[in-house]
């Protein structure tokens, strides 16, 4: 009898749990991951991170689910990029518009540090709480670059670099000792655009006048009591107090469930017909390189391999049940040749079915190259994009080596066989070849921008010259079509393909576990798209790139300090 009673009580609890009110929860302490893991190492590293697509799908479904009463989000210290924050704000705003309670809680929005972007995310919620010991680091936006030309000169290290054109400033940290006028102009416009976006978002979310928000930014950071007085937060409370309040508002029987788990459970309960027409989602994250996608075992982000992404686009293109493709791009760029390889597959796919690009935090330089041929480009206002340009060259270590007593001699068979050696500078003839290479890449890039974006070559060059734009500025100039996130891109794809609003989305390439084990039959096989752990980087400079600060993946790359968090 006791065993039967226990079973009955367990079944009853499960039944109540299936029908009780839900409070969706999102913990951003460890940040977010963009797409599904591409290799075993990525799977381990992203194990505790919610997936952005799951969060967006869960919030979208929760808007129309009568069981879902509220959303509570813990905003942690792990920085999120501005565009991802805008994607989350958009999803939260739509969830809030459905009449459901939204609550943001953080132990601190910047502990004795800048917390502008985390607080910007919190401002989208109906109620904002802060732990009594916390702060609101609303101090604005700053981009800072250090110049090491003087220090390297003292060491005997010089740089011979060429760039196309004046706004392509990635190498300036090595070749200049201050910001050039184009460099400063570009940086000031990026900061100004981002501040405008942050001010508008906070003003709307907190029902404050934009001028008041700008005044508060100049007064920040704020200790907790000051933040309450200024109307930036609704109250000071610990986590247990906030969660108790949310559960009380949702109903006495309410229970918590992570948004991503809620989304996956819904997918399991409503498994789509495997042959139903739908949208393919192809992920392209990290620096662009030739070969397969992967992650370095030594740390750092992943890489977008041209073989992997190209195979995924081919698989989606040849699948008759795929009616449109969404290509999610979050990349600072990298290899020109690899970018061109992916560009070609986008062009071929577009001839068969619509291709929509959804830009993440970064889709610049090579990241813009792989995106520009799409039918529609969707970016967040804070996405950093453009950077249509190129640079290249090498460090020259001859003086440094001489100072430390290292002598280097070269035996070469060919006038230019040693031109990439870092122990000597370029000869005039070699420098001519470097400039011919840079001109060829820039001309090809600008020509394809003009063709893809229906611009004159003169207008494309005017927008290019290596300049980085925010998504908002890029849209005004015709480099981007629409402002929005992944859900918006999927909606555009469904509409263009004539699909229903709830048509399924499938990540490509779709590879069965057995196909992963047996390996690829050929380069046309879906299994050829599998990622791998990577170690190598940029051609002849691979060994020196990490030590000397060069972008690890190649000449079409945005420097790492272009990060707004």
Coordinates of C-alpha atoms in Angstrom, one line a residue:
X1 CA 0.0 0.0 0.0
X2 CA 2.8 2.4 0.9
X3 CA 4.5 1.8 -2.5
X4 CA 1.2 2.3 -4.3
X5 CA 0.5 5.5 -2.4
X6 CA 4.0 6.8 -3.3
X7 CA 3.5 6.0 -7.0
X8 CA 0.1 7.7 -6.9
X9 CA 1.5 10.8 -5.2
X10 CA 4.4 11.0 -7.8
X11 CA 2.0 10.7 -10.7
X12 CA -0.3 13.3 -9.2
X13 CA 2.7 15.7 -8.7
X14 CA 3.7 15.2 -12.3
X15 CA 0.1 15.9 -13.5
X16 CA 0.0 19.1 -11.4
X17 CA 3.4 20.1 -12.8
X18 CA 2.1 19.7 -16.4
X19 CA -0.9 21.9 -15.7
X20 CA 0.5 24.4 -13.1
X21 CA 1.4 28.0 -14.1
X22 CA 4.9 28.4 -15.4
X23 CA 7.6 31.0 -14.7
X24 CA 10.2 30.9 -17.4
X25 CA 13.7 31.5 -16.1
X26 CA 16.9 32.5 -17.9
X27 CA 20.3 32.5 -16.2
X28 CA 22.9 34.6 -18.1
X29 CA 25.7 34.1 -15.6
X30 CA 27.7 32.1 -18.1
X31 CA 26.5 34.0 -21.1
X32 CA 25.0 32.5 -24.2
X33 CA 26.1 30.3 -27.1
X34 CA 25.0 31.1 -30.6
X35 CA 24.5 27.8 -32.3
X36 CA 24.7 24.1 -31.7
X37 CA 28.2 22.8 -30.9
X38 CA 30.2 21.9 -33.9
X39 CA 32.7 19.6 -32.3
X40 CA 33.1 17.7 -29.0
X41 CA 35.2 20.4 -27.4
X42 CA 32.6 23.0 -28.2
X43 CA 30.0 20.8 -26.7
X44 CA 31.9 20.6 -23.4
X45 CA 32.7 24.3 -23.3
X46 CA 29.1 25.3 -24.0
X47 CA 27.5 22.7 -21.7
X48 CA 26.2 25.2 -19.2
X49 CA 25.4 28.0 -21.6
X50 CA 21.8 28.4 -22.9
X51 CA 21.5 28.5 -26.7
X52 CA 20.3 31.7 -28.2
X53 CA 18.0 30.1 -30.7
X54 CA 16.4 28.0 -27.9
X55 CA 15.9 31.2 -25.8
X56 CA 14.3 33.1 -28.7
X57 CA 12.0 30.1 -29.6
X58 CA 11.0 29.6 -26.0
X59 CA 10.1 33.3 -25.5
X60 CA 8.2 33.4 -28.8
X61 CA 6.2 30.3 -27.8
X62 CA 5.7 31.5 -24.2
X63 CA 3.9 34.7 -25.5
X64 CA 0.9 32.6 -26.6
X65 CA 1.0 29.9 -23.9
X66 CA -1.6 30.6 -21.2
X67 CA 0.3 28.5 -18.7
X68 CA 3.3 30.9 -18.9
X69 CA 2.7 33.8 -16.5
X70 CA 6.1 35.5 -16.1
X71 CA 9.8 35.6 -17.1
X72 CA 12.6 36.2 -14.7
X73 CA 16.2 36.7 -15.9
X74 CA 19.4 36.8 -13.9
X75 CA 21.9 39.0 -15.7
X76 CA 25.4 37.9 -14.8
X77 CA 28.8 39.3 -15.2
X78 CA 29.8 37.3 -18.3
X79 CA 29.7 40.0 -21.0
X80 CA 27.3 39.6 -23.9
X81 CA 27.8 41.4 -27.2
X82 CA 25.7 44.4 -28.0
X83 CA 23.8 42.9 -30.9
X84 CA 23.0 39.7 -28.9
X85 CA 21.7 42.0 -26.1
X86 CA 19.5 43.8 -28.6
X87 CA 18.2 40.4 -29.8
X88 CA 17.3 39.5 -26.3
X89 CA 15.8 42.9 -25.6
X90 CA 13.6 42.5 -28.7
X91 CA 12.4 39.1 -27.6
X92 CA 11.7 40.3 -24.0
X93 CA 9.8 43.4 -25.3
X94 CA 7.5 41.2 -27.4
X95 CA 7.0 38.8 -24.5
X96 CA 6.2 41.8 -22.2
X97 CA 3.7 43.2 -24.8
X98 CA 1.7 40.0 -24.5
X99 CA 0.8 41.1 -21.0
X100 CA 3.1 38.8 -19.0
X101 CA 5.3 39.9 -16.2
X102 CA 9.0 40.4 -17.0
X103 CA 11.6 40.8 -14.2
X104 CA 15.3 41.4 -14.4
X105 CA 17.6 40.7 -11.4
X106 CA 21.3 41.1 -11.0
X107 CA 23.7 41.0 -8.1
X108 CA 25.4 44.0 -9.8
X109 CA 25.3 45.7 -13.2
X110 CA 29.0 46.2 -13.2
X111 CA 31.0 45.8 -9.9
X112 CA 33.2 48.8 -9.9
X113 CA 33.3 48.7 -13.6
X114 CA 31.3 49.5 -16.8
X115 CA 27.8 47.9 -16.7
X116 CA 26.1 49.9 -19.5
X117 CA 25.3 47.0 -21.8
X118 CA 24.1 44.6 -19.1
X119 CA 21.9 47.4 -17.7
X120 CA 20.7 48.3 -21.2
X121 CA 19.4 44.7 -21.4
X122 CA 17.7 45.0 -18.0
X123 CA 15.9 48.1 -19.0
X124 CA 13.7 46.2 -21.4
X125 CA 12.0 44.4 -18.4
X126 CA 8.9 45.7 -16.5
X127 CA 10.7 45.4 -13.2
X128 CA 14.4 45.7 -12.5
X129 CA 16.0 44.6 -9.2
X130 CA 19.5 44.9 -7.8
X131 CA 21.1 43.2 -4.9
X132 CA 21.5 45.7 -2.0
X133 CA 25.3 45.5 -2.3
X134 CA 25.3 45.9 -6.1
X135 CA 25.9 48.9 -8.3
X136 CA 24.7 50.2 -11.7
X137 CA 27.7 51.0 -13.8
X138 CA 25.8 53.1 -16.3
X139 CA 28.8 55.1 -17.6
X140 CA 28.4 55.1 -21.4
X141 CA 30.4 53.5 -24.2
X142 CA 34.1 53.7 -24.8
X143 CA 36.3 52.2 -27.4
X144 CA 40.0 52.3 -26.6
X145 CA 43.0 51.4 -28.7
X146 CA 46.6 51.2 -27.7
X147 CA 49.4 52.0 -30.1
X148 CA 52.6 50.0 -29.7
X149 CA 54.7 51.4 -32.5
X150 CA 57.0 53.3 -30.1
X151 CA 57.5 50.3 -27.8
X152 CA 58.2 48.0 -30.8
X153 CA 60.6 50.6 -32.2
X154 CA 62.6 50.5 -29.0
X155 CA 62.8 46.7 -29.3
X156 CA 63.9 47.0 -32.9
X157 CA 60.6 45.7 -34.4
X158 CA 59.2 47.4 -37.5
X159 CA 56.1 46.8 -39.6
X160 CA 55.8 47.1 -43.3
X161 CA 52.0 47.2 -43.9
X162 CA 49.7 48.3 -46.7
X163 CA 46.0 49.0 -46.4
X164 CA 43.0 49.7 -48.6
X165 CA 42.0 52.3 -47.6
X166 CA 42.3 55.0 -44.9
X167 CA 39.6 53.6 -42.7
X168 CA 41.1 50.1 -42.7
X169 CA 42.8 50.7 -39.3
X170 CA 43.4 47.2 -38.0
X171 CA 47.2 47.5 -38.4
X172 CA 47.4 51.1 -37.0
X173 CA 48.2 49.8 -33.5
X174 CA 51.6 48.7 -35.0
X175 CA 52.2 51.4 -37.6
X176 CA 50.9 54.5 -35.9
X177 CA 51.5 56.2 -32.5
X178 CA 48.1 57.9 -32.4
X179 CA 44.7 57.8 -34.1
X180 CA 44.7 59.1 -37.7
X181 CA 41.8 61.5 -38.5
X182 CA 39.8 58.8 -40.5
X183 CA 40.4 56.4 -37.5
X184 CA 39.1 58.8 -35.0
X185 CA 36.1 59.8 -37.2
X186 CA 35.1 56.2 -37.6
X187 CA 35.4 55.4 -33.9
X188 CA 33.5 58.5 -32.9
X189 CA 30.6 57.7 -35.2
X190 CA 30.4 54.1 -33.9
X191 CA 30.4 55.3 -30.3
X192 CA 27.8 58.0 -31.1
X193 CA 25.5 55.5 -32.9
X194 CA 25.7 53.0 -30.0
X195 CA 25.1 55.7 -27.3
X196 CA 22.0 56.9 -29.3
X197 CA 20.7 53.3 -29.3
X198 CA 21.4 52.7 -25.6
X199 CA 19.8 56.0 -24.6
X200 CA 16.7 55.4 -26.7
X201 CA 16.3 51.9 -25.3
X202 CA 16.7 52.9 -21.6
X203 CA 14.4 55.9 -22.1
X204 CA 11.7 53.7 -23.5
X205 CA 12.1 50.9 -21.1
X206 CA 12.3 53.0 -18.0
X207 CA 9.8 55.7 -19.2
X208 CA 12.4 58.4 -18.9
X209 CA 13.2 61.4 -21.1
X210 CA 16.2 60.7 -23.4
X211 CA 17.9 63.9 -22.1
X212 CA 17.5 62.6 -18.6
X213 CA 19.1 59.3 -19.6
X214 CA 22.1 61.2 -21.1
X215 CA 22.4 63.2 -17.8
X216 CA 22.3 60.0 -15.8
X217 CA 25.0 58.4 -18.0
X218 CA 27.3 61.4 -17.3
X219 CA 26.6 61.0 -13.5
X220 CA 27.2 57.2 -13.4
X221 CA 28.2 54.8 -11.9
X222 CA 25.5 54.6 -9.2
X223 CA 25.5 52.7 -5.9
X224 CA 22.2 50.9 -5.2
X225 CA 20.3 53.5 -3.3
X226 CA 21.2 56.1 -5.9
X227 CA 20.0 53.9 -8.7
X228 CA 16.6 53.5 -7.0
X229 CA 16.4 57.2 -6.5
X230 CA 17.2 57.9 -10.2
X231 CA 14.5 55.5 -11.4
X232 CA 17.0 53.1 -12.9
X233 CA 15.9 50.2 -10.8
X234 CA 12.7 49.4 -9.0
X235 CA 14.1 48.1 -5.8
X236 CA 17.0 46.5 -3.9
X237 CA 16.4 42.8 -3.1
X238 CA 18.2 39.5 -2.9
X239 CA 17.6 36.7 -5.3
X240 CA 15.2 34.8 -3.0
X241 CA 13.1 37.9 -2.4
X242 CA 12.8 38.6 -6.2
X243 CA 12.0 35.0 -7.1
X244 CA 9.4 34.8 -4.3
X245 CA 7.7 37.9 -5.6
X246 CA 7.6 36.5 -9.1
X247 CA 6.2 33.2 -8.0
X248 CA 3.6 34.9 -5.9
X249 CA 2.5 37.0 -8.9
X250 CA 2.3 33.9 -11.1
X251 CA 0.2 31.9 -8.6
X252 CA 0.8 29.7 -5.6
X253 CA 1.3 26.5 -7.7
X254 CA 3.7 28.1 -10.2
X255 CA 7.1 26.5 -10.8
X256 CA 10.2 27.6 -12.5
X257 CA 11.5 26.2 -15.8
X258 CA 14.5 27.3 -17.9
X259 CA 13.5 28.9 -21.2
X260 CA 15.7 26.7 -23.2
X261 CA 14.4 23.5 -21.5
X262 CA 10.8 24.8 -22.1
X263 CA 11.6 25.3 -25.8
X264 CA 13.2 21.9 -26.3
X265 CA 10.3 20.2 -24.4
X266 CA 7.8 21.9 -26.8
X267 CA 9.8 20.6 -29.8
X268 CA 9.7 17.1 -28.5
X269 CA 6.0 17.2 -27.9
X270 CA 5.5 18.6 -31.4
X271 CA 8.0 16.8 -33.6
X272 CA 7.7 18.2 -37.1
X273 CA 7.2 15.9 -40.0
X274 CA 10.8 15.2 -41.1
X275 CA 9.8 15.6 -44.8
X276 CA 7.8 18.8 -44.2
X277 CA 8.9 21.9 -46.1
X278 CA 10.9 24.3 -44.0
X279 CA 13.8 26.7 -43.6
X280 CA 17.5 25.6 -43.3
X281 CA 19.6 27.4 -40.7
X282 CA 23.3 27.5 -41.5
X283 CA 25.6 28.8 -38.8
X284 CA 28.8 30.7 -39.5
X285 CA 30.7 31.8 -36.4
X286 CA 34.2 33.0 -35.7
X287 CA 37.2 34.0 -37.9
X288 CA 37.0 32.7 -41.4
X289 CA 39.6 30.2 -42.5
X290 CA 40.1 27.6 -45.2
X291 CA 39.2 24.1 -44.3
X292 CA 36.7 22.9 -41.7
X293 CA 35.2 24.8 -38.9
X294 CA 36.5 24.1 -35.4
X295 CA 37.9 25.4 -32.2
X296 CA 41.4 25.8 -31.0
X297 CA 42.3 23.5 -28.0
X298 CA 44.6 26.3 -26.8
X299 CA 41.7 28.7 -26.1
X300 CA 40.0 31.5 -28.1
X301 CA 36.9 31.4 -30.2
X302 CA 35.9 29.0 -32.9
X303 CA 36.6 29.4 -36.6
X304 CA 34.2 29.4 -39.6
X305 CA 35.7 26.9 -42.0
X306 CA 34.9 27.5 -45.7
X307 CA 34.6 23.8 -46.3
X308 CA 32.1 23.3 -43.5
X309 CA 29.9 26.2 -44.3
X310 CA 30.0 25.5 -48.1
X311 CA 29.0 21.9 -47.5
X312 CA 26.1 23.0 -45.3
X313 CA 24.9 25.5 -48.0
X314 CA 25.2 22.8 -50.7
X315 CA 23.2 20.3 -48.5
X316 CA 20.5 22.9 -47.9
X317 CA 20.4 23.9 -51.6
X318 CA 20.0 20.3 -52.8
X319 CA 17.3 19.4 -50.2
X320 CA 13.9 19.7 -52.0
X321 CA 12.2 20.1 -48.6
X322 CA 14.3 23.3 -47.9
X323 CA 12.5 26.2 -49.4
X324 CA 14.7 29.0 -48.0
X325 CA 18.0 29.4 -46.2
X326 CA 18.9 31.6 -43.2
X327 CA 22.7 32.1 -42.9
X328 CA 23.6 33.3 -39.4
X329 CA 26.9 35.2 -39.5
X330 CA 28.9 36.3 -36.5
X331 CA 32.4 36.9 -37.7
X332 CA 35.1 39.6 -37.7
X333 CA 36.4 38.2 -41.0
X334 CA 39.6 36.4 -41.9
X335 CA 40.9 34.8 -45.0
X336 CA 40.0 36.5 -48.3
X337 CA 40.1 33.2 -50.3
X338 CA 37.9 31.4 -47.7
X339 CA 35.5 34.3 -47.7
X340 CA 35.2 34.1 -51.5
X341 CA 34.6 30.4 -51.4
X342 CA 31.6 30.9 -49.1
X343 CA 30.4 33.9 -51.1
X344 CA 30.2 31.6 -54.2
X345 CA 28.1 29.1 -52.4
X346 CA 25.7 31.8 -51.3
X347 CA 25.4 33.0 -54.9
X348 CA 24.7 29.5 -56.1
X349 CA 22.1 28.9 -53.4
X350 CA 20.4 32.1 -54.1
X351 CA 19.8 31.0 -57.7
X352 CA 17.7 28.1 -56.4
X353 CA 16.0 29.5 -53.2
X354 CA 15.9 32.6 -51.1
X355 CA 19.0 33.2 -48.8
X356 CA 18.5 35.5 -45.8
X357 CA 21.5 36.6 -43.7
X358 CA 21.1 37.2 -40.0
X359 CA 24.0 39.2 -38.6
X360 CA 25.1 38.8 -35.0
X361 CA 27.5 41.0 -33.0
X362 CA 30.0 41.1 -35.9
X363 CA 29.7 40.7 -39.6
X364 CA 32.6 42.8 -40.8
X365 CA 35.3 42.6 -43.4
X366 CA 35.2 38.9 -44.4
X367 CA 32.1 38.6 -42.4
X368 CA 30.4 41.1 -44.7
X369 CA 32.0 39.4 -47.7
X370 CA 30.2 36.2 -47.1
X371 CA 26.9 38.0 -46.3
X372 CA 26.6 40.5 -49.2
X373 CA 25.2 38.2 -51.9
X374 CA 22.1 37.3 -49.9
X375 CA 18.6 38.3 -51.0
X376 CA 18.1 40.1 -47.7
X377 CA 20.5 41.1 -44.9
X378 CA 19.1 41.5 -41.4
X379 CA 21.2 43.1 -38.7
X380 CA 20.8 44.5 -35.2
X381 CA 21.3 48.3 -34.8
X382 CA 24.4 47.5 -32.8
X383 CA 25.9 45.0 -35.2
X384 CA 29.4 46.0 -36.4
X385 CA 29.6 45.4 -40.1
X386 CA 31.1 46.8 -43.3
X387 CA 34.9 47.2 -43.0
X388 CA 35.1 46.6 -46.7
X389 CA 38.8 46.8 -47.2
X390 CA 42.0 44.8 -46.8
X391 CA 45.5 45.1 -45.3
X392 CA 48.6 43.1 -45.4
X393 CA 52.3 43.0 -44.8
X394 CA 54.7 41.7 -42.2
X395 CA 56.7 42.6 -39.1
X396 CA 60.4 43.1 -39.7
X397 CA 62.6 41.7 -36.8
X398 CA 66.1 42.2 -38.2
X399 CA 67.1 44.9 -35.8
X400 CA 65.6 43.0 -32.8
X401 CA 67.5 39.9 -33.8
X402 CA 70.7 41.8 -34.2
X403 CA 70.4 43.3 -30.7
X404 CA 70.0 40.0 -29.1
X405 CA 72.8 38.4 -31.0
X406 CA 70.8 36.3 -33.5
X407 CA 72.2 36.2 -37.1
X408 CA 69.9 35.0 -39.9
X409 CA 71.1 34.0 -43.3
X410 CA 68.8 33.0 -46.3
X411 CA 69.5 30.8 -49.2
X412 CA 66.7 31.2 -51.8
X413 CA 65.9 29.8 -55.2
X414 CA 63.9 32.6 -56.7
X415 CA 64.0 36.3 -56.5
X416 CA 61.0 36.5 -54.2
X417 CA 61.3 33.2 -52.4
X418 CA 62.1 34.8 -49.1
X419 CA 59.8 37.8 -49.4
X420 CA 57.7 36.7 -46.4
X421 CA 60.7 36.3 -44.1
X422 CA 60.4 38.5 -41.1
X423 CA 64.2 38.9 -40.9
X424 CA 64.3 41.4 -43.7
X425 CA 62.1 44.1 -45.3
X426 CA 60.4 44.0 -48.7
X427 CA 62.5 44.9 -51.7
X428 CA 60.9 47.5 -54.1
X429 CA 59.8 44.7 -56.4
X430 CA 58.3 42.7 -53.6
X431 CA 56.5 45.7 -52.2
X432 CA 55.0 46.2 -55.7
X433 CA 53.7 42.6 -55.6
X434 CA 52.2 43.2 -52.1
X435 CA 50.4 46.3 -53.4
X436 CA 49.1 44.5 -56.5
X437 CA 47.7 41.8 -54.1
X438 CA 46.0 44.4 -52.0
X439 CA 44.6 46.2 -55.0
X440 CA 43.2 43.0 -56.5
X441 CA 41.5 42.0 -53.3
X442 CA 40.0 45.5 -52.7
X443 CA 38.8 45.8 -56.3
X444 CA 37.2 42.4 -56.2
X445 CA 35.5 43.2 -52.8
X446 CA 34.1 46.5 -53.9
X447 CA 33.0 45.2 -57.2
X448 CA 31.0 42.4 -55.6
X449 CA 29.5 44.8 -53.1
X450 CA 28.3 47.0 -55.9
X451 CA 26.9 44.0 -57.8
X452 CA 25.3 42.4 -54.7
X453 CA 23.8 45.6 -53.2
X454 CA 22.8 47.2 -56.5
X455 CA 25.1 50.2 -56.1
X456 CA 27.4 52.0 -58.5
X457 CA 31.0 51.1 -58.1
X458 CA 31.7 54.7 -57.0
X459 CA 29.1 54.6 -54.3
X460 CA 30.4 51.2 -53.1
X461 CA 33.9 52.6 -52.9
X462 CA 32.6 55.6 -50.9
X463 CA 31.0 53.2 -48.4
X464 CA 34.0 50.9 -48.3
X465 CA 37.5 52.2 -47.8
X466 CA 37.8 49.9 -44.8
X467 CA 35.2 51.7 -42.7
X468 CA 33.3 49.9 -39.9
X469 CA 29.6 50.8 -39.6
X470 CA 27.0 50.0 -37.0
X471 CA 24.0 48.1 -38.3
X472 CA 21.8 51.2 -38.0
X473 CA 24.2 53.3 -40.1
X474 CA 24.7 50.4 -42.5
X475 CA 21.0 50.2 -43.2
X476 CA 20.8 53.9 -43.9
X477 CA 23.5 53.5 -46.5
X478 CA 22.1 50.4 -48.2
X479 CA 24.6 47.8 -46.9
X480 CA 21.9 46.2 -44.8
X481 CA 18.2 45.8 -45.6
X482 CA 16.4 45.4 -42.3
X483 CA 17.0 45.8 -38.6
X484 CA 16.2 42.9 -36.4
X485 CA 17.3 39.5 -35.2
X486 CA 17.3 35.8 -36.0
X487 CA 13.5 35.5 -35.5
X488 CA 13.0 38.4 -38.0
X489 CA 15.3 36.7 -40.5
X490 CA 13.4 33.4 -40.2
X491 CA 10.1 35.3 -40.7
X492 CA 11.5 36.9 -43.9
X493 CA 12.7 33.6 -45.1
X494 CA 9.3 31.9 -44.5
X495 CA 7.5 34.8 -46.3
X496 CA 9.8 34.8 -49.3
X497 CA 9.4 31.0 -49.6
X498 CA 5.6 31.1 -49.2
X499 CA 5.7 29.0 -46.0
X500 CA 3.5 29.1 -43.0
X501 CA 4.5 31.2 -40.0
X502 CA 5.3 28.1 -38.0
X503 CA 7.2 26.2 -40.8
X504 CA 10.0 24.1 -39.2
X505 CA 13.6 25.3 -39.0
X506 CA 16.3 22.7 -39.3
X507 CA 20.0 23.3 -38.7
X508 CA 22.2 22.2 -41.6
X509 CA 24.1 20.1 -42.3
X510 CA 21.7 17.4 -40.9
X511 CA 24.1 14.5 -40.2
X512 CA 23.0 11.2 -38.6
X513 CA 25.3 9.9 -35.9
X514 CA 26.3 7.0 -38.1
X515 CA 27.3 9.4 -40.8
X516 CA 29.6 11.1 -38.3
X517 CA 31.3 7.8 -37.5
X518 CA 31.8 6.5 -41.0
X519 CA 33.4 9.7 -42.4
X520 CA 32.7 11.5 -45.7
X521 CA 32.5 9.6 -48.9
X522 CA 33.6 12.6 -50.9
X523 CA 33.7 16.4 -50.6
X524 CA 30.0 16.4 -51.8
X525 CA 29.0 14.3 -48.8
X526 CA 27.2 16.0 -45.9
X527 CA 29.8 14.5 -43.5
X528 CA 32.4 16.7 -45.2
X529 CA 30.9 19.6 -43.2
X530 CA 31.9 18.2 -39.8
X531 CA 34.0 20.5 -37.7
X532 CA 37.4 19.7 -36.2
X533 CA 39.8 20.9 -33.5
X534 CA 42.0 23.5 -35.2
X535 CA 45.5 24.7 -34.4
X536 CA 46.8 26.6 -37.5
X537 CA 46.1 30.2 -38.5
X538 CA 47.4 32.7 -41.1
X539 CA 49.6 31.3 -43.9
X540 CA 53.3 32.2 -43.6
X541 CA 52.8 34.4 -40.6
X542 CA 50.9 31.7 -38.5
X543 CA 53.7 31.2 -36.1
X544 CA 54.1 34.9 -35.4
X545 CA 50.6 36.2 -35.6
X546 CA 49.7 35.4 -31.9
X547 CA 52.9 36.9 -30.6
X548 CA 52.8 40.0 -32.7
X549 CA 49.1 40.7 -32.5
X550 CA 48.1 40.1 -36.1
X551 CA 44.5 38.9 -36.8
X552 CA 44.9 35.1 -36.6
X553 CA 42.8 34.2 -39.6
X554 CA 43.9 36.6 -42.4
X555 CA 43.8 40.0 -44.1
X556 CA 40.0 40.5 -44.0
X557 CA 39.7 40.7 -40.3
X558 CA 38.4 43.2 -37.7
X559 CA 40.7 43.8 -34.7
X560 CA 39.5 42.4 -31.4
X561 CA 39.2 45.7 -29.6
X562 CA 36.1 46.4 -31.7
X563 CA 33.9 45.0 -28.9
X564 CA 31.0 46.7 -27.2
X565 CA 30.0 44.8 -24.1

